[in-house]
XYZ file of C-alpha atoms in Angstrom:
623
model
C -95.781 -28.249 82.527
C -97.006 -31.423 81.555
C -95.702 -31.543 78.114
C -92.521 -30.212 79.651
C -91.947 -33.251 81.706
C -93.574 -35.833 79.071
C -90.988 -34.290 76.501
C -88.469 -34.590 78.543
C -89.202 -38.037 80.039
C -88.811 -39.412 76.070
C -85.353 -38.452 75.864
C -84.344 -39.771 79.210
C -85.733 -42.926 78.025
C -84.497 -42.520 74.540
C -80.918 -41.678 75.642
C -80.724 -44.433 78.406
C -81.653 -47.176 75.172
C -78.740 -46.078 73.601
C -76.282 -46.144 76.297
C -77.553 -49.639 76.733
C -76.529 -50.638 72.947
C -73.042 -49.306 73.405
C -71.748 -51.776 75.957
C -68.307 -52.229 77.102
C -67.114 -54.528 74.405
C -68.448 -52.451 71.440
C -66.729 -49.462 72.578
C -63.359 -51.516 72.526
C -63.781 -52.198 69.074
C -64.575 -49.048 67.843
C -61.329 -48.160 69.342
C -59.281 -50.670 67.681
C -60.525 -50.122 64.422
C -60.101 -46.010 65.269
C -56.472 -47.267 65.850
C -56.117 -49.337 62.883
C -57.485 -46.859 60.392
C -54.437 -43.969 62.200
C -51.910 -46.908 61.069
C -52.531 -47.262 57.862
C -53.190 -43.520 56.867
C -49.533 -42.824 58.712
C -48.260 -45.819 56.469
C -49.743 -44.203 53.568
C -48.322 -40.674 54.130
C -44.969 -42.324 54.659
C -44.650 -44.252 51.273
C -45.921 -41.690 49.408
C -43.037 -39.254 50.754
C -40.502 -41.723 51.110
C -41.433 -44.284 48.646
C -42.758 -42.719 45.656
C -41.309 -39.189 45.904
C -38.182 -40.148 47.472
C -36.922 -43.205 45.689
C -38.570 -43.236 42.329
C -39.255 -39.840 41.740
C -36.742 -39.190 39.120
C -37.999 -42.070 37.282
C -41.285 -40.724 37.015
C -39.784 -37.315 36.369
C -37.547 -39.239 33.562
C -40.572 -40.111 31.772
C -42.392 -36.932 31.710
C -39.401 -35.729 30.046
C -39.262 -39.076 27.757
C -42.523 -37.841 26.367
C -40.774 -34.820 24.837
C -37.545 -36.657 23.858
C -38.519 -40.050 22.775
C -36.773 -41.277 19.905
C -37.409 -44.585 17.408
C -34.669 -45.515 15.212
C -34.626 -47.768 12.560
C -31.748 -50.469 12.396
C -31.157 -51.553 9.190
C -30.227 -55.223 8.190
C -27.187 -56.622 6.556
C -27.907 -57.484 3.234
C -27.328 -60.991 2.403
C -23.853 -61.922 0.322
C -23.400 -63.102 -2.851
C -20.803 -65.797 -3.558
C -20.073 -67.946 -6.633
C -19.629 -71.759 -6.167
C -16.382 -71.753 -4.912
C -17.488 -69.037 -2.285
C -16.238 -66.724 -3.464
C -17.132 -63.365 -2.537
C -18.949 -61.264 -5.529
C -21.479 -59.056 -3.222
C -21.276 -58.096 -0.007
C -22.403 -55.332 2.201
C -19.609 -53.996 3.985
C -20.785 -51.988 7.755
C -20.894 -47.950 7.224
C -21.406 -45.430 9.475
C -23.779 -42.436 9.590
C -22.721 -38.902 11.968
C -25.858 -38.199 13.688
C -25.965 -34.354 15.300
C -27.985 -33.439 18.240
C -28.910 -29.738 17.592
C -30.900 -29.549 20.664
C -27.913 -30.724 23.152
C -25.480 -28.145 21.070
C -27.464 -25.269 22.168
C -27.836 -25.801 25.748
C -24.079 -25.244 26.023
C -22.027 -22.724 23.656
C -18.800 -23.458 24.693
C -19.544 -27.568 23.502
C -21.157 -26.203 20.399
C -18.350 -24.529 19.596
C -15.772 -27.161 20.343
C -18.264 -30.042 18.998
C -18.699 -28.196 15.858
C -14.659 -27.198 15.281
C -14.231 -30.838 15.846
C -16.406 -32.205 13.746
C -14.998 -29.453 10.638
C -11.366 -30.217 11.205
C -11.933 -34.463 11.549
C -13.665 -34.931 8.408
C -12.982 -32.116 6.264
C -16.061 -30.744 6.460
C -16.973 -26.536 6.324
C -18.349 -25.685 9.643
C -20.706 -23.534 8.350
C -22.716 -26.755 7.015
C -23.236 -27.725 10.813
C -24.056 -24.455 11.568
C -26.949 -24.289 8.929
C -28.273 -27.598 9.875
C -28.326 -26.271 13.661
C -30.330 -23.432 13.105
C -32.910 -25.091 10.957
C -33.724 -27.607 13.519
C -32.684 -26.045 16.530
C -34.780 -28.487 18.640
C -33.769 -31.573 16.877
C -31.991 -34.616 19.002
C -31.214 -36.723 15.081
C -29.977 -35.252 12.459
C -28.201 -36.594 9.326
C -25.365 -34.649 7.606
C -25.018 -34.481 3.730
C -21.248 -35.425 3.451
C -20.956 -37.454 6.603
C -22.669 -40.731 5.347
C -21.121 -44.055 4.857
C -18.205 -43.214 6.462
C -15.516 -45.659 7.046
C -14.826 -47.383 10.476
C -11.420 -46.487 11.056
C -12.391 -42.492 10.416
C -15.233 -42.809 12.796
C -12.933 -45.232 15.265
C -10.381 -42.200 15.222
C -12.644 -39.463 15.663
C -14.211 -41.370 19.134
C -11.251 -41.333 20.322
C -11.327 -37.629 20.169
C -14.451 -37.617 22.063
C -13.060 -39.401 25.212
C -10.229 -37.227 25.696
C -12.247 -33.949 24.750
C -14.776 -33.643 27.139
C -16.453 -30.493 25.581
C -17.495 -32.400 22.578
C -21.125 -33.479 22.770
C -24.403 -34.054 20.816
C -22.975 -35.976 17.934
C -23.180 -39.922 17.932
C -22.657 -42.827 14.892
C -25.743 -45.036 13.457
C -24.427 -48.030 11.706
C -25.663 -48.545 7.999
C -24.525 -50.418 5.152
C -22.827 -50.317 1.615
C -23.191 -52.878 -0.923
C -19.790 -53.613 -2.369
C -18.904 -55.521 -5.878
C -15.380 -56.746 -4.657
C -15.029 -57.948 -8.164
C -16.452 -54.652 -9.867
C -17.411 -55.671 -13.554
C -17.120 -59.888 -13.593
C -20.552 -61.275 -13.995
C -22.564 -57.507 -13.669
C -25.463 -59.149 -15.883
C -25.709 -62.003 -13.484
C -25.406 -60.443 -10.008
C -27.255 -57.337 -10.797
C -27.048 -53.955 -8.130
C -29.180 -52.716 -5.546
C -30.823 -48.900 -5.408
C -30.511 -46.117 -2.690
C -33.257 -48.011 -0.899
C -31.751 -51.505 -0.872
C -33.997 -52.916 -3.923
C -32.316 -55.309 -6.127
C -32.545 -53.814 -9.749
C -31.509 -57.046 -12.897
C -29.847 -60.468 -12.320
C -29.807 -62.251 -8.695
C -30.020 -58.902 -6.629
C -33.607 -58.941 -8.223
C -35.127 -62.291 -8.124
C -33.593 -63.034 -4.896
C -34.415 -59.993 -3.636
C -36.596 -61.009 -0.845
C -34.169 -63.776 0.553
C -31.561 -61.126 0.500
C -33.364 -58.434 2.357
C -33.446 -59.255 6.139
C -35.247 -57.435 8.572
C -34.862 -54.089 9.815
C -34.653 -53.551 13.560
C -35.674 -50.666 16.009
C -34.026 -49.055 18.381
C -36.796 -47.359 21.434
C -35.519 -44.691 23.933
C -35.638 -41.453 25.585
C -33.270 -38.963 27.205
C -33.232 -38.518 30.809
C -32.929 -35.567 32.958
C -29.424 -35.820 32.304
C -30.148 -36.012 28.447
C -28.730 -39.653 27.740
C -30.091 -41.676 25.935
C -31.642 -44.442 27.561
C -32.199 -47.322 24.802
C -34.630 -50.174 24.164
C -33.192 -52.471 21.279
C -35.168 -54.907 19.022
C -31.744 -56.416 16.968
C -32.249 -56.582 12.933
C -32.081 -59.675 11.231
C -29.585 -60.126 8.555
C -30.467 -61.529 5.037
C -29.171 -64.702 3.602
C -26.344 -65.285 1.409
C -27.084 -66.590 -2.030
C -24.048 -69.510 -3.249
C -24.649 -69.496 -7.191
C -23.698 -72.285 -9.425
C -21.387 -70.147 -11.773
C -17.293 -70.308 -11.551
C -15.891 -66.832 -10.976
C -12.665 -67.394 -12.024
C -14.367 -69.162 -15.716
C -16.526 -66.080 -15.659
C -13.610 -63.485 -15.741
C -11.184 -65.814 -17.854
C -14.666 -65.402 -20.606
C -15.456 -61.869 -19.608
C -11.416 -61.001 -21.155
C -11.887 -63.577 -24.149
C -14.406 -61.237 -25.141
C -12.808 -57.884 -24.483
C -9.893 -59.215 -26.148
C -11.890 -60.004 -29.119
C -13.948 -56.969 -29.207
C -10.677 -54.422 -29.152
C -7.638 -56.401 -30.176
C -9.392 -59.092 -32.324
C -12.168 -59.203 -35.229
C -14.677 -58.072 -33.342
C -18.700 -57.510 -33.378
C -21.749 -56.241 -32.565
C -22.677 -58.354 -30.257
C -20.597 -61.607 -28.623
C -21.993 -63.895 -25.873
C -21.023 -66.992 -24.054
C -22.751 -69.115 -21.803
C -21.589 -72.517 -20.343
C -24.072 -75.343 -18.319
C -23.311 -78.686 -16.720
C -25.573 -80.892 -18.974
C -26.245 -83.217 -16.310
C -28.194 -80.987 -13.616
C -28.967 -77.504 -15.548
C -26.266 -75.589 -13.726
C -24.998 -72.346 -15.573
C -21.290 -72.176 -15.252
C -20.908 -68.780 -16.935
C -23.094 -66.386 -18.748
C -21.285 -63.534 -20.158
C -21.355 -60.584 -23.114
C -19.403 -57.717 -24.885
C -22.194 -55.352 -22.533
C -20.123 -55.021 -19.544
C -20.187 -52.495 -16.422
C -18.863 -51.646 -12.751
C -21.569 -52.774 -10.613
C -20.010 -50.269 -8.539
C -20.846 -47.476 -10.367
C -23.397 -48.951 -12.291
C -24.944 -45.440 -13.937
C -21.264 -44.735 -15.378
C -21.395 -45.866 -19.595
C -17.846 -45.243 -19.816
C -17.171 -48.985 -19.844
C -20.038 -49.110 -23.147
C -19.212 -45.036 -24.661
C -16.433 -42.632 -24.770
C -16.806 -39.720 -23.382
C -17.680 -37.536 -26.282
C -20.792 -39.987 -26.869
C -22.289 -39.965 -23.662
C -22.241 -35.951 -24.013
C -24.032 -35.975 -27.076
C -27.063 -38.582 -25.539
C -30.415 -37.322 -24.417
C -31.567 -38.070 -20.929
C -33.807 -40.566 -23.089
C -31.042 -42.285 -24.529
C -28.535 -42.365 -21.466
C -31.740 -44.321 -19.896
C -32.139 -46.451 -22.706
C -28.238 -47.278 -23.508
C -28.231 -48.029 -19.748
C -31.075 -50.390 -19.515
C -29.265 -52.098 -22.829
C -26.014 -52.525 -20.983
C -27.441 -53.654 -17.211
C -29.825 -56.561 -19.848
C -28.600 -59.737 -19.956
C -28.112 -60.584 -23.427
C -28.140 -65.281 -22.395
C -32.023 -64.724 -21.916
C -32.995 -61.566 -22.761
C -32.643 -61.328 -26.498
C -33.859 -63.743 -29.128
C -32.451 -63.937 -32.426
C -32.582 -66.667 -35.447
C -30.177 -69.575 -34.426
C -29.000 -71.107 -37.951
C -27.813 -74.565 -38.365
C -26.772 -74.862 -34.483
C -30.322 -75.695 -34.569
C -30.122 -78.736 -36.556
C -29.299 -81.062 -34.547
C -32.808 -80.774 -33.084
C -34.663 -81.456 -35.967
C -32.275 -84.817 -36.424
C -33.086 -86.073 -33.029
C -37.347 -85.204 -33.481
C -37.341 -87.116 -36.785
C -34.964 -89.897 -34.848
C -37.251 -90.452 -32.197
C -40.286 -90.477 -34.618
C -38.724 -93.192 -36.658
C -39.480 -91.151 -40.160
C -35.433 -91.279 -40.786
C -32.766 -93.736 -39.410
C -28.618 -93.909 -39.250
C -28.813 -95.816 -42.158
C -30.920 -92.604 -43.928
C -29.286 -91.041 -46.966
C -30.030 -87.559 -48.701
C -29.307 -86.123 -51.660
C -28.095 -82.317 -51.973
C -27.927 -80.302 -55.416
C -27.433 -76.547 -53.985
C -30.867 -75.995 -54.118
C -34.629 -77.353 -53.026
C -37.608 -75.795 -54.600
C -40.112 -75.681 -51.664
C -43.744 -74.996 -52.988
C -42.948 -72.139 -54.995
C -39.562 -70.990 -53.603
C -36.079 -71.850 -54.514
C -34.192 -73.014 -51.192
C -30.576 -72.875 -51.174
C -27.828 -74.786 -49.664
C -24.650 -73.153 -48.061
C -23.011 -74.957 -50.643
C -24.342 -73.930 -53.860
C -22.474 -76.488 -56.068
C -24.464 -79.275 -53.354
C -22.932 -82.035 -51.047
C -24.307 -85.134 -53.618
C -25.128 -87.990 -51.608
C -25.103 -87.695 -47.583
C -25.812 -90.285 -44.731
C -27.269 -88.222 -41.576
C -23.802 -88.794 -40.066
C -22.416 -86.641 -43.065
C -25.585 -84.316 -43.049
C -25.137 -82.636 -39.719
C -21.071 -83.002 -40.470
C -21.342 -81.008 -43.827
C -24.372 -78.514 -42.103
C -26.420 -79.266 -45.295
C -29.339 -77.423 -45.527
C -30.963 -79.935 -47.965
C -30.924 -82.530 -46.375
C -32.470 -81.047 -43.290
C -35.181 -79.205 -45.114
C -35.938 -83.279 -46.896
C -35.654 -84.054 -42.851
C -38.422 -81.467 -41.696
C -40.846 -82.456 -44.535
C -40.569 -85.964 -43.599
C -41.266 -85.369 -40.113
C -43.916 -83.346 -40.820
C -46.018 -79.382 -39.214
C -47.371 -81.121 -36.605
C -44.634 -83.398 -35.299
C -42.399 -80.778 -36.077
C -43.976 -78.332 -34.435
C -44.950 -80.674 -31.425
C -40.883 -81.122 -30.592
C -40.118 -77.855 -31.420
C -41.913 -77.042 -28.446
C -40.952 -79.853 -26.605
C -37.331 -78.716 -26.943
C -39.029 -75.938 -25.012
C -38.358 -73.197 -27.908
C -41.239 -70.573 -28.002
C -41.497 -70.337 -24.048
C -39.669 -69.246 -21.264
C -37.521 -71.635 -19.265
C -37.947 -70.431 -15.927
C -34.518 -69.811 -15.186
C -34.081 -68.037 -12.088
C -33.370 -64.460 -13.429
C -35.560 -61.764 -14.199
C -35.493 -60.337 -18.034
C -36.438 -63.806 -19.689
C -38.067 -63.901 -23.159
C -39.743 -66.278 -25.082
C -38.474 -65.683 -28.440
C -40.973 -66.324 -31.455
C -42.030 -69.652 -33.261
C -44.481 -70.028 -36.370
C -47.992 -70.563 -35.340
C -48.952 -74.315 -36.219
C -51.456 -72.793 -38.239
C -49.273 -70.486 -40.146
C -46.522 -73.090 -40.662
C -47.048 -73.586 -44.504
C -44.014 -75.961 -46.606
C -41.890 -72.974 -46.684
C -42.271 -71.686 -43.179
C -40.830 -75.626 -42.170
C -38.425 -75.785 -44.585
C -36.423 -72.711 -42.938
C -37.400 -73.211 -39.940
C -36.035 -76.891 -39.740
C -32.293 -75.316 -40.394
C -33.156 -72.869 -38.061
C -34.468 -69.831 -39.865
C -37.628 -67.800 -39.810
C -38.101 -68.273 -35.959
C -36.445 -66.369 -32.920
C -34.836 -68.371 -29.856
C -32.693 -67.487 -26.665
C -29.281 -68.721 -25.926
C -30.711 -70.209 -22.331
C -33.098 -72.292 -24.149
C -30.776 -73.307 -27.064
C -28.739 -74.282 -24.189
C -31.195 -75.922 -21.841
C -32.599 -77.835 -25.048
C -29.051 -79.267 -26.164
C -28.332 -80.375 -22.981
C -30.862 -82.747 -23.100
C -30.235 -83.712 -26.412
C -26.319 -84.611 -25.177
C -27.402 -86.442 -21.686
C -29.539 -89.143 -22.588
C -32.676 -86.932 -22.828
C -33.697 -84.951 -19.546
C -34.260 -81.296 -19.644
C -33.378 -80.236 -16.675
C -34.912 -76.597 -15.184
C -31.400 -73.918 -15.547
C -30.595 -72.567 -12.679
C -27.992 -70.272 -11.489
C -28.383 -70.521 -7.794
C -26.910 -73.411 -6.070
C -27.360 -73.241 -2.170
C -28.919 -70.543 0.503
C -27.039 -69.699 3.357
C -28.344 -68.086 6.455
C -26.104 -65.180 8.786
C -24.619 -68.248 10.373
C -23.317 -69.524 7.226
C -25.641 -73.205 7.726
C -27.207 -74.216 4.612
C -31.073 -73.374 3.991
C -31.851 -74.658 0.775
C -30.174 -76.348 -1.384
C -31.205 -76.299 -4.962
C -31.433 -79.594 -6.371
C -32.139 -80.671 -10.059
C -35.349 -80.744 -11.806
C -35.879 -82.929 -14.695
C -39.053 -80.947 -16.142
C -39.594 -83.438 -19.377
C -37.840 -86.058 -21.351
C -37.228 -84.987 -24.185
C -35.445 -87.614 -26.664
C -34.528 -91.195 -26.035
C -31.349 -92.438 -24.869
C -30.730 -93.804 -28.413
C -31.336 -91.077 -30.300
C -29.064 -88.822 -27.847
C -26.626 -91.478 -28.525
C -26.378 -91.108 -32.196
C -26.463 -87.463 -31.748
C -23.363 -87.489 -29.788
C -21.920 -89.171 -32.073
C -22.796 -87.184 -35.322
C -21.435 -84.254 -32.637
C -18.117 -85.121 -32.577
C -17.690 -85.892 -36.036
C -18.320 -82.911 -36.962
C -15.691 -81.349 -34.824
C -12.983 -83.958 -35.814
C -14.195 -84.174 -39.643
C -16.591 -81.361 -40.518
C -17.605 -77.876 -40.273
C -16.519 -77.617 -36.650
C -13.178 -78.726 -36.929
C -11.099 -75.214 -35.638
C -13.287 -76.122 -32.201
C -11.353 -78.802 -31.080
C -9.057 -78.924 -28.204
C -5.847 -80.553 -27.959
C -6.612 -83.659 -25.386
C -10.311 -83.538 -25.289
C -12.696 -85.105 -26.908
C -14.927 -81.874 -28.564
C -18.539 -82.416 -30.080
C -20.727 -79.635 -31.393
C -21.898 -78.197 -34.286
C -21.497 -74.791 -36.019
C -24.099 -71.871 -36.746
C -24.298 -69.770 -39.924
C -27.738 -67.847 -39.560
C -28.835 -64.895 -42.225
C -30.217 -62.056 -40.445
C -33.562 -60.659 -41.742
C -33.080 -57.622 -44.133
C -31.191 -60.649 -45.878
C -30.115 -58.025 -49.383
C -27.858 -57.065 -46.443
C -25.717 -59.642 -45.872
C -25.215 -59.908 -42.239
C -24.777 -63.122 -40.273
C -24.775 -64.152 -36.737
C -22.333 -66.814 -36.593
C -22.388 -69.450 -33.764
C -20.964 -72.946 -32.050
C -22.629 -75.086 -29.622
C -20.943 -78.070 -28.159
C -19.783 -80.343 -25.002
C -16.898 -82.176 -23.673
C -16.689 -85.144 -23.086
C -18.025 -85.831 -26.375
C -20.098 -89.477 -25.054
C -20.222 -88.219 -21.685
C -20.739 -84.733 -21.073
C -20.131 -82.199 -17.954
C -19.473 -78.986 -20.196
C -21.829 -77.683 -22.674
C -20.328 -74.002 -24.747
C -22.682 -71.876 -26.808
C -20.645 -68.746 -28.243
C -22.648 -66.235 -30.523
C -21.152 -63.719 -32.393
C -23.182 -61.434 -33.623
C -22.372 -59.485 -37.074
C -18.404 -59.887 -37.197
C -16.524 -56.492 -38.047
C -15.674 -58.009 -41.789
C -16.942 -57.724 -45.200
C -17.398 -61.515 -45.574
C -19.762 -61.982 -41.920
C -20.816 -65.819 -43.154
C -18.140 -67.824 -41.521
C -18.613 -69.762 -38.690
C -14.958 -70.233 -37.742
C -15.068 -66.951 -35.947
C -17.529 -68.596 -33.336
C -15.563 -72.241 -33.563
C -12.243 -70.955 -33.071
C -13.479 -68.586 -30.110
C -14.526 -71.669 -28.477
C -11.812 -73.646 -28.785
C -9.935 -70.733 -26.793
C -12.512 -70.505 -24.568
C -12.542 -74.079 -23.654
C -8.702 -74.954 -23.479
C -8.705 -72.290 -20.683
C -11.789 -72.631 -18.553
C -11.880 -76.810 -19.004
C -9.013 -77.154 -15.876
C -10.787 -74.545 -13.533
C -13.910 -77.141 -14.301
C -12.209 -80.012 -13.241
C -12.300 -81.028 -16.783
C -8.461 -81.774 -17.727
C -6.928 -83.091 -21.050
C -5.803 -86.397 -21.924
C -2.106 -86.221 -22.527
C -1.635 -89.293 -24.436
C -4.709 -87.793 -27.061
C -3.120 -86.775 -30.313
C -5.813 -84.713 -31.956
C -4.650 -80.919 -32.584
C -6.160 -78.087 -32.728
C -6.296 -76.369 -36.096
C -4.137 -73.591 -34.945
C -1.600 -76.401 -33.989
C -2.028 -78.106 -37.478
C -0.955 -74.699 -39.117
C 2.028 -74.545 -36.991
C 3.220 -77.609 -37.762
């Protein structure tokens, strides 16, 4: 009884303490915060109905189904143009249009399949069993490409959306934009501009080594399809590439490019025949052109090279290796002995050395024994007595051998490579080669005696070019080039691709005389069926043995400028093995020139002087 009422006295007690602690007050704001807590779990029960499930709910039912139909796309670039220095257009890529099927919207609905697919077949001519195929391969496909409906033209795909918005039933097909590259000129200047591949690559000339400032940057497109299955889109635009001016003359190239198809089928004809023209004063190339011609549409078709019978009769090894011959450029790809075009270059290094002078004077018998080797001269009876004038005039290969002893292997050999023979000149094109020189070491008496009227070593017609220019402008070599300007999409100018002197290479006074010695060889000597009626023509001729020399066959050449003191032209035509018995005449390269020059001069700004009375030789004959 006692614990009884002990026990229970402790929780009387205990029980009135805490009754104490919970006073008035506290109870009040247990309440409130009771309260509180019912508001904001009502408030939370209400947005998640109304807010979240109500309003947004198809969004976040959208992108559950986003993660089963999310597409990326790749939007491809507009390759940048091509245009000569008159902007004119010679590569472009012209906007294209891919049909892109949705299998997986076709199958939903048969009645649209049906009437998608009939569409489709009737509007571009295309069997309907081909969409059917590609259907039921990837029957769960949203993108699929067509074989047959690529690259097709705008005003095909313009006409067949206008199908699609008055024929509701046709669904699941859509257009991605692409591009073509286009030649708008097809064949004129194919070794210069060069093509691109399947996979937008440049392959030869500028397409190549200004690949990467023609390529722009691909975009992406980022979607998905909503409950409704359209396509919701995120786009990241592509960037176009830049347009590439180039320094050559279309309409010069294409007036050339017909001098030598002309020549080839209706005149003498050769194995080879090449032209290139430069501005001497900044290294520009003008034109650059050979008898190895081709679409650059259609650049895999040798018609334009081989009838029809030879190109059936090739190997797969052959058609590769007659097309690699026709896409080469011939102006820097292929070196070959030069003759006496190269003689004026051995003049000017024995000039500037002092070892010879104006006043110098030569004798010529036919023939020059060289160590132990007879020498001979083109003319085999000899000139007698020359001055240097009449040296380079008469192209006397005595005198210039006399020349190249005087000036010596080392100093010889030292210009030779000043000139910048032996080396490539860094022109901007891909498929440059060196050509070959003698080794110092192996350049014995006889070695120099050829070589000095340019025999015995190998050279390009960009660095006999590069190399005479200098000679004719007071002595700076300037880098060739054959891009002018860059152009971004806008069409504002980039770059701009000014000179480069890399060396001097002769003085002023010496490239004085040379002029002069120039353009009397055209007026008096071996150069005369060069001239121009109205312009003032200097240059000398080429006459060059090729090696197998029991043979007989010659590459015959001209190099020149206009205006003979001052000049803005510079011509190097090489024809290579004429179609005649008797190969060793130079005229065939002189007179090609002349008719070169008296129709590409105007288009150059270069026009004749009326009052001028010196005739061409084809004139003099008339008369």
């Amino acid at each position: 009884m006692a614990t009884y009422n002990r026990q229970t006295y402790y929780r009387r007690r205990r029980r009135k303490a805490r009754t104490k602690r919970f006073t008035p007050q506290m109870r009040l704001t247990l309440l409130v915060i009771f309260l509180l807590f019912l508001v904001a779990f009502g408030y939370l029960i209400y947005h998640i109905y109304f807010g979240i499930d109500k309003k947004n709910g198809a969004r976040y039912k959208k992108a559950a189904l986003s993660q089963q139909s999310y597409t990326n796309t790749v939007l491809n670039y507009r390759r940048g143009t091509i245009k000569d220095r008159n902007e004119t257009t010679m590569a472009v890529s012209v906007r294209k249009y891919n049909l892109v099927l949705e299998p997986r919207t076709l199958m939903v609905d048969a009645k649209q399949k049906e009437e998608t697919l009939n569409a489709i077949a009737a509007h571009f001519s295309i069997e309907k069993t081909v969409l059917e195929k590609v259907l039921e391969e990837h029957p769960d496909s949203m993108y699929e490409h067509i074989d047959g409906l690529k690259e097709l033209d705008r005003d095909v795909v313009d006409a067949f959306k206008e199908e699609m918005e008055e024929n509701d039933e046709i669904a699941g097909v859509w257009f991605e934009e692409t591009f073509k590259r286009n030649y708008p000129l097809n064949q004129v200047g194919c070794n210069i501009i060069g093509f691109v591949t399947s996979e937008e690559q440049g392959n030869y000339g500028v397409e190549e080594s200004y690949n990467d400032v023609l390529c722009g940057t691909t975009g992406r497109e980022y979607g998905y399809f909503d409950s409704d299955m359209n396509l919701q889109r995120t786009i990241k635009e592509a960037k176009d590439g830049e347009t590439v001016v180039l320094t050559i003359d279309a309409n010069v190239q294409q007036i050339i490019e017909k001098q030598i198809k002309k020549f080839q089928t209706k005149g003498v004809g050769a194995e080879r025949v090449a032209v290139m023209l430069m501005n001497p004063q900044n290294g520009e190339i003008l034109a650059m052109a050979s008898d190895t011609t081709f679409d650059l549409n259609q650049p895999r078709d040798l018609t334009s090279m081989y009838t029809t019978e030879q190109i059936n009769a090739m190997s797969e090894d052959e058609k590769n290796q007659n097309l690699m011959s026709m896409w080469a450029n011939f102006c820097i790809g292929s070196a070959y002995e030069p003759g006496s075009t190269f003689k004026p270059f051995t003049i000017a290094a024995a000039l500037d050395e002092n070892v010879i002078s104006d006043k110098s004077t030569f004798t010529c018998g036919g023939v020059l024994k060289v160590a132990d080797r007879e020498i001979h001269c083109s003319n085999r009876n000899g000139h007698g007595t020359l001055t240097l004038r009449q040296s380079m005039m008469e192209s006397c290969n005595a005198a210039l051998m006399t020349i190249g002893m005087k000036l010596g292997t080392d100093k010889f050999y030292e210009y030779v490579r000043l000139y910048g023979f032996g080396q490539r000149t860094g022109v901007d094109l891909p498929g440059e080669t060196s050509g070959q020189l003698h080794d110092k070491e192996n350049l014995n008496l006889v070695e120099l005696a050829t070589s000095s009227f340019g025999q015995t070593q190998t050279v390009t017609m960009v660095q006999m070019m590069s190399g005479f220019c200098s000679l004719v402008n007071g002595g700076d070599y300037y880098q060739p080039h054959i891009v002018k300007e860059i152009h971004n999409a806008e069409g504002e100018v980039v770059q701009t691709v000014d000179p480069v002197v890399v060396k001097k290479t002769t003085t002023p006074d010496t490239s004085e005389k040379i002029k002069s010695y120039l353009l009397s060889t055209v007026e008096e000597g071996t150069a005369k069926p060069a001239a121009v009626k109205g312009y003032s023509i200097g240059g000398k001729t080429g006459t060059a043995e090729k090696q197998g020399r029991n043979k007989k066959n010659y590459l015959v050449s001209f190099i020149g400028c206009t205006p003979a003191q001052d000049p803005q032209v510079a011509i190097y035509v090489v024809i290579d093995e004429p179609h005649v018995a008797d190969q060793a005449h130079s005229t065939y390269a002189t007179e090609f020139a002349s008719k070169i020059m008296k129709k590409v001069l105007p288009f150059l700004e270069q026009y004749a002087d009326t009052t001028e009375n010196t005739k061409s030789e084809d004139e003099k004959k008339e008369s």
